[in-house]
Amino acid sequence: MASPATTRTVRPLDGLRAEAAGPPDGPGAGLVAEHLRLLGAGTDHAEGSPFVVEGAGFAPLVARTAWADAGADLTDEATVQAATGIMAVHGRRDGGPRGIAADYAATATGVLTVQGVLAGLLAQARGGQVAQVSTSASRAGLLTVSQYLAAAGADEDEAAELAPGGPPFTSADGTVFELETLDPGAWAAFWRVLGAPEKAVRAGWRPFQFRYATACAPFPEALHVTIRRMEWERIRYAAEVSGAQVCPLRSLSDRGIPDAPPWSLVPYEATYPSGATQGGPPLAGLTVLEAGRRIQAPLAAHLLGLLGAEIVRIEPPGGDPLRGVPPACSGISARWLALNRGKKAVEVDIKSDADRRRLREMVAGADVFLHNWAPGKAAELGLDHEHLAVVNPALVYAYTSGWADRLPGAPMGTDFMVQARTGVGEAVRPAGEPPAPSLMTLLDVLGGLLGTEAVLAGLLLRERTGHGVRVDSSLLGAADVLTAPALRRLAHGGDARRPASFRRPLPTADGWIAATDTCAPAAAAYDLRGLPTVEALAQLRTHGLSATRVTADLADLHHDPRFGGSISRDAHGATAVPDPWSFL
């Protein structure tokens, strides 16, 4: 088996410098500076926008961030969340648009900017001439809701009802918790132990199962009533004997500032001869094998494909069953297309010795192997990094997990359980509201973005050192990145949570508007419910206050002038959001 070079501290940006060339007003600028430092670049704590990255044989690369593309009047986190549909999706459980109290769009923008820097430098290292990369928070926001947007523009209705409702649950003794299971049998057994009405148990499974897709779960109130009558120890017992899992919501005050980067990079001792350089997009000529499920790994591979890599998706015999999950476009799941359009597919039975040998043969000719299998599964199958590095010492082996083995005894590593365990449920809701994990898949998406960043860092490190690399990212790392500002406020004696009514949209006669974070306190003093949205916006402008219309129906984004026609449709008729970066 190949051995990791555990004594090396080589990083992909060693020898490079990132200098601020402008004021620190770009979305995610602080995160960009932090991640460039973690990856090895000297920055002198610069947090400006744009950045100029240069040195060690690389031509200067300018990285720019903006709130929106030219012509769109979106100037901060609140207005970007409002326009891109983030508020609409996050608010589905509550019956109306609500802002995320954490800076989700800016965080995604920062990660995408670092991806652009790594991709640009990789292109230079492979003979390209990338000189500038630009990102915007509005494009980042559209990317984060791309699955929901695709479903809104599909040929048929959702698989489950879009209506208010959903977890978390509250026990008789006040424990607020998330419930998770992917097995309908375990779901039913859990509720039967607690004596829930059988009709409610049956009716509740479908909305619970599809809450990852719909961002709401309107299951019967009888299930909440059942839980409110039960002590926490009884609920834990029901989970233990049924095979379901429960996780109490943790407070941000229970956590310290994370002391680990959101990913890890471990080079291997074996070296390989460098390949031929390529022109075209940054990753042109590279092959990624993706054995991903759900969102995290498929999204990471999707972004690598947008950067020019050939993506070969490893699917089970009969194909990925998620292809058929409604709503569909031309007979294919709209959500599946949002994450997997343009990928090639190969069916592999990883339980078969012959097919595992075939997969290893494919790995021998690939540049990246990416998966998000359950912990221990790869090692059990002989497909872990140690096994595949023997087959291909130049391989970048990427694992996007739930917990990155950092929390012993952690629950199932799914989005909502990680949100519950890490205090995200508190960070995304302002003071005055009970903490609750968002039913928008915040961490699956951000975890996918960090997975792409990690793979690009691994590819650049491989290009500079001649060593294959193992890279790891996780939903826990995504939670660390998203909650870091709140945890820093707490560490400095401030309030981790935002003030009451923070980013709460204002109703108008025919919709909603969202003021900028700066203008929101003054705008809240005006009663706009009797005015059409256009007139409400005009009235606020006369008082020097900036606001924008909230997108309440994602289908309206196709014709929204704030995005200048950048939202298109693919060959199947499914919605396709614009690439998040622009390279020059």
mmCIF file of N, CA, C and O in Angstrom, residues 26 53 93 133 148 168 175 188 238 251 272 307 358 399 455 461 476 491 514-515 523 527 529 539 547 556:
data_model
loop_
_atom_site.group_PDB
_atom_site.id
_atom_site.type_symbol
_atom_site.label_atom_id
_atom_site.label_comp_id
_atom_site.label_asym_id
_atom_site.label_seq_id
_atom_site.Cartn_x
_atom_site.Cartn_y
_atom_site.Cartn_z
ATOM 1 N N GLY A 26 -15.584 43.411 -0.852
ATOM 2 C CA GLY A 26 -16.140 42.352 -1.678
ATOM 3 C C GLY A 26 -16.744 41.258 -0.824
ATOM 4 O O GLY A 26 -16.265 40.986 0.285
ATOM 5 N N VAL A 53 -2.610 37.473 -6.746
ATOM 6 C CA VAL A 53 -1.825 36.323 -6.294
ATOM 7 C C VAL A 53 -0.689 36.128 -7.290
ATOM 8 O O VAL A 53 -0.911 36.042 -8.505
ATOM 9 N N ARG A 93 -40.568 26.363 5.350
ATOM 10 C CA ARG A 93 -41.095 25.722 6.549
ATOM 11 C C ARG A 93 -41.987 26.677 7.335
ATOM 12 O O ARG A 93 -42.936 26.262 8.007
ATOM 13 N N VAL A 133 -9.812 36.094 -12.485
ATOM 14 C CA VAL A 133 -11.023 35.339 -12.213
ATOM 15 C C VAL A 133 -11.966 36.235 -11.431
ATOM 16 O O VAL A 133 -11.547 36.965 -10.535
ATOM 17 N N TYR A 148 -33.545 23.597 -6.338
ATOM 18 C CA TYR A 148 -34.907 24.074 -6.115
ATOM 19 C C TYR A 148 -35.411 24.848 -7.340
ATOM 20 O O TYR A 148 -36.574 24.746 -7.713
ATOM 21 N N PRO A 168 -37.384 20.972 13.758
ATOM 22 C CA PRO A 168 -37.098 19.979 14.796
ATOM 23 C C PRO A 168 -38.300 19.700 15.687
ATOM 24 O O PRO A 168 -39.336 20.350 15.577
ATOM 25 N N THR A 175 -36.229 19.203 25.425
ATOM 26 C CA THR A 175 -35.116 18.917 24.519
ATOM 27 C C THR A 175 -35.573 19.099 23.072
ATOM 28 O O THR A 175 -36.529 18.463 22.628
ATOM 29 N N ALA A 188 -41.141 4.037 10.829
ATOM 30 C CA ALA A 188 -42.381 3.512 11.404
ATOM 31 C C ALA A 188 -42.145 2.913 12.791
ATOM 32 O O ALA A 188 -42.949 3.114 13.721
ATOM 33 N N ALA A 238 -36.547 4.941 21.970
ATOM 34 C CA ALA A 238 -37.262 4.616 20.735
ATOM 35 C C ALA A 238 -36.322 4.643 19.540
ATOM 36 O O ALA A 238 -36.404 3.788 18.639
ATOM 37 N N SER A 251 -25.884 24.391 21.138
ATOM 38 C CA SER A 251 -25.743 25.837 21.101
ATOM 39 C C SER A 251 -24.371 26.220 20.569
ATOM 40 O O SER A 251 -23.398 25.471 20.708
ATOM 41 N N TYR A 272 5.384 10.702 -9.674
ATOM 42 C CA TYR A 272 4.962 10.285 -11.013
ATOM 43 C C TYR A 272 5.484 11.305 -12.008
ATOM 44 O O TYR A 272 5.711 12.475 -11.664
ATOM 45 N N LEU A 307 -15.367 23.484 -14.850
ATOM 46 C CA LEU A 307 -14.004 23.982 -15.042
ATOM 47 C C LEU A 307 -13.250 23.232 -16.137
ATOM 48 O O LEU A 307 -12.079 23.509 -16.372
ATOM 49 N N ARG A 358 -12.559 -3.769 -12.384
ATOM 50 C CA ARG A 358 -12.793 -2.847 -13.509
ATOM 51 C C ARG A 358 -12.698 -1.386 -13.042
ATOM 52 O O ARG A 358 -12.133 -0.538 -13.742
ATOM 53 N N TYR A 399 -12.336 12.486 -0.549
ATOM 54 C CA TYR A 399 -13.439 11.949 0.236
ATOM 55 C C TYR A 399 -14.198 13.117 0.873
ATOM 56 O O TYR A 399 -13.625 13.884 1.653
ATOM 57 N N VAL A 455 -10.283 19.516 -3.894
ATOM 58 C CA VAL A 455 -9.769 18.794 -5.061
ATOM 59 C C VAL A 455 -8.842 19.691 -5.877
ATOM 60 O O VAL A 455 -7.759 19.267 -6.316
ATOM 61 N N LEU A 461 -1.326 21.054 -5.864
ATOM 62 C CA LEU A 461 -0.217 20.509 -5.090
ATOM 63 C C LEU A 461 0.458 19.373 -5.855
ATOM 64 O O LEU A 461 1.690 19.281 -5.900
ATOM 65 N N LEU A 476 -18.996 18.850 8.409
ATOM 66 C CA LEU A 476 -18.528 19.506 9.620
ATOM 67 C C LEU A 476 -17.664 20.712 9.269
ATOM 68 O O LEU A 476 -17.795 21.785 9.876
ATOM 69 N N ALA A 491 -16.625 34.760 20.991
ATOM 70 C CA ALA A 491 -15.324 34.709 21.657
ATOM 71 C C ALA A 491 -14.857 36.086 22.111
ATOM 72 O O ALA A 491 -14.083 36.202 23.074
ATOM 73 N N ALA A 514 -37.050 43.289 0.643
ATOM 74 C CA ALA A 514 -35.998 43.151 1.648
ATOM 75 C C ALA A 514 -35.088 44.361 1.545
ATOM 76 O O ALA A 514 -34.541 44.644 0.475
ATOM 77 N N ALA A 515 -34.941 45.076 2.633
ATOM 78 C CA ALA A 515 -34.005 46.185 2.687
ATOM 79 C C ALA A 515 -32.599 45.661 2.906
ATOM 80 O O ALA A 515 -32.399 44.543 3.393
ATOM 81 N N ALA A 523 -36.185 50.971 7.560
ATOM 82 C CA ALA A 523 -37.264 50.549 6.661
ATOM 83 C C ALA A 523 -38.387 49.875 7.426
ATOM 84 O O ALA A 523 -39.564 49.969 7.044
ATOM 85 N N ASP A 527 -45.051 51.076 7.233
ATOM 86 C CA ASP A 527 -46.065 50.056 6.939
ATOM 87 C C ASP A 527 -46.324 50.080 5.437
ATOM 88 O O ASP A 527 -46.921 51.015 4.910
ATOM 89 N N ARG A 529 -47.783 47.469 3.696
ATOM 90 C CA ARG A 529 -48.699 46.403 3.313
ATOM 91 C C ARG A 529 -49.799 46.868 2.366
ATOM 92 O O ARG A 529 -50.380 46.052 1.650
ATOM 93 N N GLN A 539 -41.152 54.342 -2.417
ATOM 94 C CA GLN A 539 -41.299 55.122 -1.190
ATOM 95 C C GLN A 539 -40.046 55.040 -0.336
ATOM 96 O O GLN A 539 -39.576 56.048 0.199
ATOM 97 N N ALA A 547 -33.586 48.837 -1.037
ATOM 98 C CA ALA A 547 -34.243 47.541 -0.863
ATOM 99 C C ALA A 547 -34.433 46.907 -2.225
ATOM 100 O O ALA A 547 -34.217 47.551 -3.268
ATOM 101 N N ASP A 556 -40.122 32.561 -11.279
ATOM 102 C CA ASP A 556 -40.034 33.927 -11.785
ATOM 103 C C ASP A 556 -38.601 34.331 -12.134
ATOM 104 O O ASP A 556 -38.387 35.328 -12.836
#
